[in-house]
Short mmCIF file of C-alpha atoms and ligand atoms in Angstrom, two decimals:
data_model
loop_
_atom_site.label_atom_id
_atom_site.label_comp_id
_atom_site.label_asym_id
_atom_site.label_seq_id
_atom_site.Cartn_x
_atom_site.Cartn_y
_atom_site.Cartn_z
CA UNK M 64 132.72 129.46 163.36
CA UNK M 65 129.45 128.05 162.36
CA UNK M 66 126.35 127.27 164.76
CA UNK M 67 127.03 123.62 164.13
CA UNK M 68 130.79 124.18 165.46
CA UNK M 69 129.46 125.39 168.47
CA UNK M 70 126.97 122.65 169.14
CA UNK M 71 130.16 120.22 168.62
CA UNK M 72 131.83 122.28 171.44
CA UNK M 73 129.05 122.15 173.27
CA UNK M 74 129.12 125.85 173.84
CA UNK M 75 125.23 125.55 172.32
CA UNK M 76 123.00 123.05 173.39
CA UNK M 77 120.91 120.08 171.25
CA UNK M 78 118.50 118.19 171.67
CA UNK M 79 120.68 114.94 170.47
CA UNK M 80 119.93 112.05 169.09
CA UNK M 81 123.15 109.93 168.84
CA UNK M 82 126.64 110.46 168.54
CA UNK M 83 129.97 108.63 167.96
CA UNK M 84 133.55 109.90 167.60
CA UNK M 85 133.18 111.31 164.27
CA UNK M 86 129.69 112.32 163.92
CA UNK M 87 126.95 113.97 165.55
CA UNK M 88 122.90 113.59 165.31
CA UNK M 89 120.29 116.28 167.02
CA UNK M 90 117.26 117.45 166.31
CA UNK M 91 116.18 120.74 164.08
CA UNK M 92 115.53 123.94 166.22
CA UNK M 93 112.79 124.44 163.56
CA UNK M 94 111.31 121.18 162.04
CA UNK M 95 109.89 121.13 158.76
CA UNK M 96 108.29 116.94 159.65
CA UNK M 97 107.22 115.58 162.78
CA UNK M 98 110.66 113.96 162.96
CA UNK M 99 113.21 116.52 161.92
CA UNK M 100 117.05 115.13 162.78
CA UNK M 101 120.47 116.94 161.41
CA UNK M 102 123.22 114.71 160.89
CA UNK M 103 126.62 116.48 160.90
CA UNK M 104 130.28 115.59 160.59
CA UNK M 105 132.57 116.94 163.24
CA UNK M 106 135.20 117.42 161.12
CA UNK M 107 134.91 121.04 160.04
CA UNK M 108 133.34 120.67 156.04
CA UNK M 109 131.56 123.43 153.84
CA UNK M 110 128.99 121.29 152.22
CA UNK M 111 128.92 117.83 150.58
CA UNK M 112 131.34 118.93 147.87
CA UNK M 113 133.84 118.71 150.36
CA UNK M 114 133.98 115.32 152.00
CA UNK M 115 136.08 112.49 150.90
CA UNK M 116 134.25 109.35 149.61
CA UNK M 117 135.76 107.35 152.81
CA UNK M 118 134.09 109.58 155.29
CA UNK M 119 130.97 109.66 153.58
CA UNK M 120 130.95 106.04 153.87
CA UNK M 121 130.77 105.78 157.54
CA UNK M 122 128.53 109.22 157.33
CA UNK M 123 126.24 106.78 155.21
CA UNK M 124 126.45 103.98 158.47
CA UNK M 125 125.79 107.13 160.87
CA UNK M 126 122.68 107.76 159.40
CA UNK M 127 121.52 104.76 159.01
CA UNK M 128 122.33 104.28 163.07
CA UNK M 129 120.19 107.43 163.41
CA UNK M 130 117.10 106.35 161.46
CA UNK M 131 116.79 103.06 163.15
CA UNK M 132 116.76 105.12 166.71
CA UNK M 133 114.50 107.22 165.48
CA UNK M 134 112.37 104.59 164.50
CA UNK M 135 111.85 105.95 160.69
CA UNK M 136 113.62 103.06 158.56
CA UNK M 137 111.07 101.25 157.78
CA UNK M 138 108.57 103.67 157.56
CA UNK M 139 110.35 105.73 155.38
CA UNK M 140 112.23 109.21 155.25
CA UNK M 141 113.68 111.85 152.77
CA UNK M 142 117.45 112.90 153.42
CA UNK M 143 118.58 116.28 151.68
CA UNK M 144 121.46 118.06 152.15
CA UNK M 145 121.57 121.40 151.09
CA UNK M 146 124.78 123.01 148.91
CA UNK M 147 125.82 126.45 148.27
CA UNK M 148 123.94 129.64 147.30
CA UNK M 149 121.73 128.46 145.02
CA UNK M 150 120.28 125.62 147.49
CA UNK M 151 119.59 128.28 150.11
CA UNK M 152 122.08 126.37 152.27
CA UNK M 153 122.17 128.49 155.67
CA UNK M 154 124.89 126.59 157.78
CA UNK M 155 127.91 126.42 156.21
CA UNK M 156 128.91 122.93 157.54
CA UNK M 157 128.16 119.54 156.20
CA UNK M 158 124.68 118.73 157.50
CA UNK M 159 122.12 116.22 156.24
CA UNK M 160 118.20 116.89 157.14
CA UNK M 161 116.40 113.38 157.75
CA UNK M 162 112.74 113.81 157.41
CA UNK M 163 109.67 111.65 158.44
CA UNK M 164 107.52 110.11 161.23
CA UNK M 165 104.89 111.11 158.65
CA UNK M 166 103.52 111.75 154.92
CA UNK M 167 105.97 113.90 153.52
CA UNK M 168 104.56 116.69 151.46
CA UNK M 169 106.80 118.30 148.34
CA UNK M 170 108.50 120.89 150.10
CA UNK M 171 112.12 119.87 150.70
CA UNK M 172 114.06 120.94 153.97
P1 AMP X 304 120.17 124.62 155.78
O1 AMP X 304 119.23 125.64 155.23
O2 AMP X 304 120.20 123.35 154.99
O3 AMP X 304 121.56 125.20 156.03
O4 AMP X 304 119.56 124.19 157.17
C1 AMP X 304 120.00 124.66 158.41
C2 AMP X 304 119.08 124.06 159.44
O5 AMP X 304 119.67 124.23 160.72
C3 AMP X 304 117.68 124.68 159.52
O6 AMP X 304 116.70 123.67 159.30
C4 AMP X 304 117.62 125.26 160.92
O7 AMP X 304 116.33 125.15 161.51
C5 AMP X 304 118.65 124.42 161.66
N1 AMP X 304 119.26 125.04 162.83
C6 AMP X 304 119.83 126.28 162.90
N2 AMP X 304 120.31 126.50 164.14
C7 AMP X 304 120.05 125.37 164.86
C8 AMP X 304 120.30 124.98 166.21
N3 AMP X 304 120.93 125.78 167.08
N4 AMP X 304 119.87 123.75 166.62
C9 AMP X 304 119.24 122.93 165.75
N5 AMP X 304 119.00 123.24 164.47
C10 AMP X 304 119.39 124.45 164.02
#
């Protein structure tokens, strides 16, 4: 079971954000912007190659929640979401990194 699968539980703590039946919003333990946020599916998924268009369409609408709370729409943000080996992808489940609340340099999550 992954880290993320235990913050779902709530068998770790977060520092969250937002949440709503299917998804889940909390802030990185180690932020690489002044506003760092992880937005995760609680269905158990691998990595973006594994979620159905549907569910990515309200994962879209999650996110877009999430910014607005955090106050970064308008201001702008970079979302990345890391897959597989070759990405350096450390949790294996379905998380997307939303960056800002500043100038982002060129270092991605
Ligand atoms: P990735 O390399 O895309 O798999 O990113 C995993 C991210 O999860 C990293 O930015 C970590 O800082 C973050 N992370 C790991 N454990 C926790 C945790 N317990 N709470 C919040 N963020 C975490």
């Amino acid at each position: 079971m992954s880290v993320f699968s235990k913050i779902i539980k709530g068998e770790i703590p977060c520092k969250k954000v937002y949440e709503d039946e299917e998804f889940l919003a909390f802030y990185d333990i180690a932020p690489k912007a002044k506003v760092h946020i992880l937005a995760i599916p609680k269905k158990e998924l691998k990595d973006f190659n594994a979620i159905d268009s549907a569910l990515m369409g309200k994962m879209s609408a999650f996110i877009l929640k999430v910014v607005e709370i955090a106050g970064i729409k308008e201001s702008g943000y970079r979302l990345v979401t890391n897959i597989g080996a070759n990405s350096g992808q450390e949790v294996p489940h379905l998380h997307f990194h939303i960056l800002g609340g500043e100038r982002l340099g060129g270092n991605f999550a």
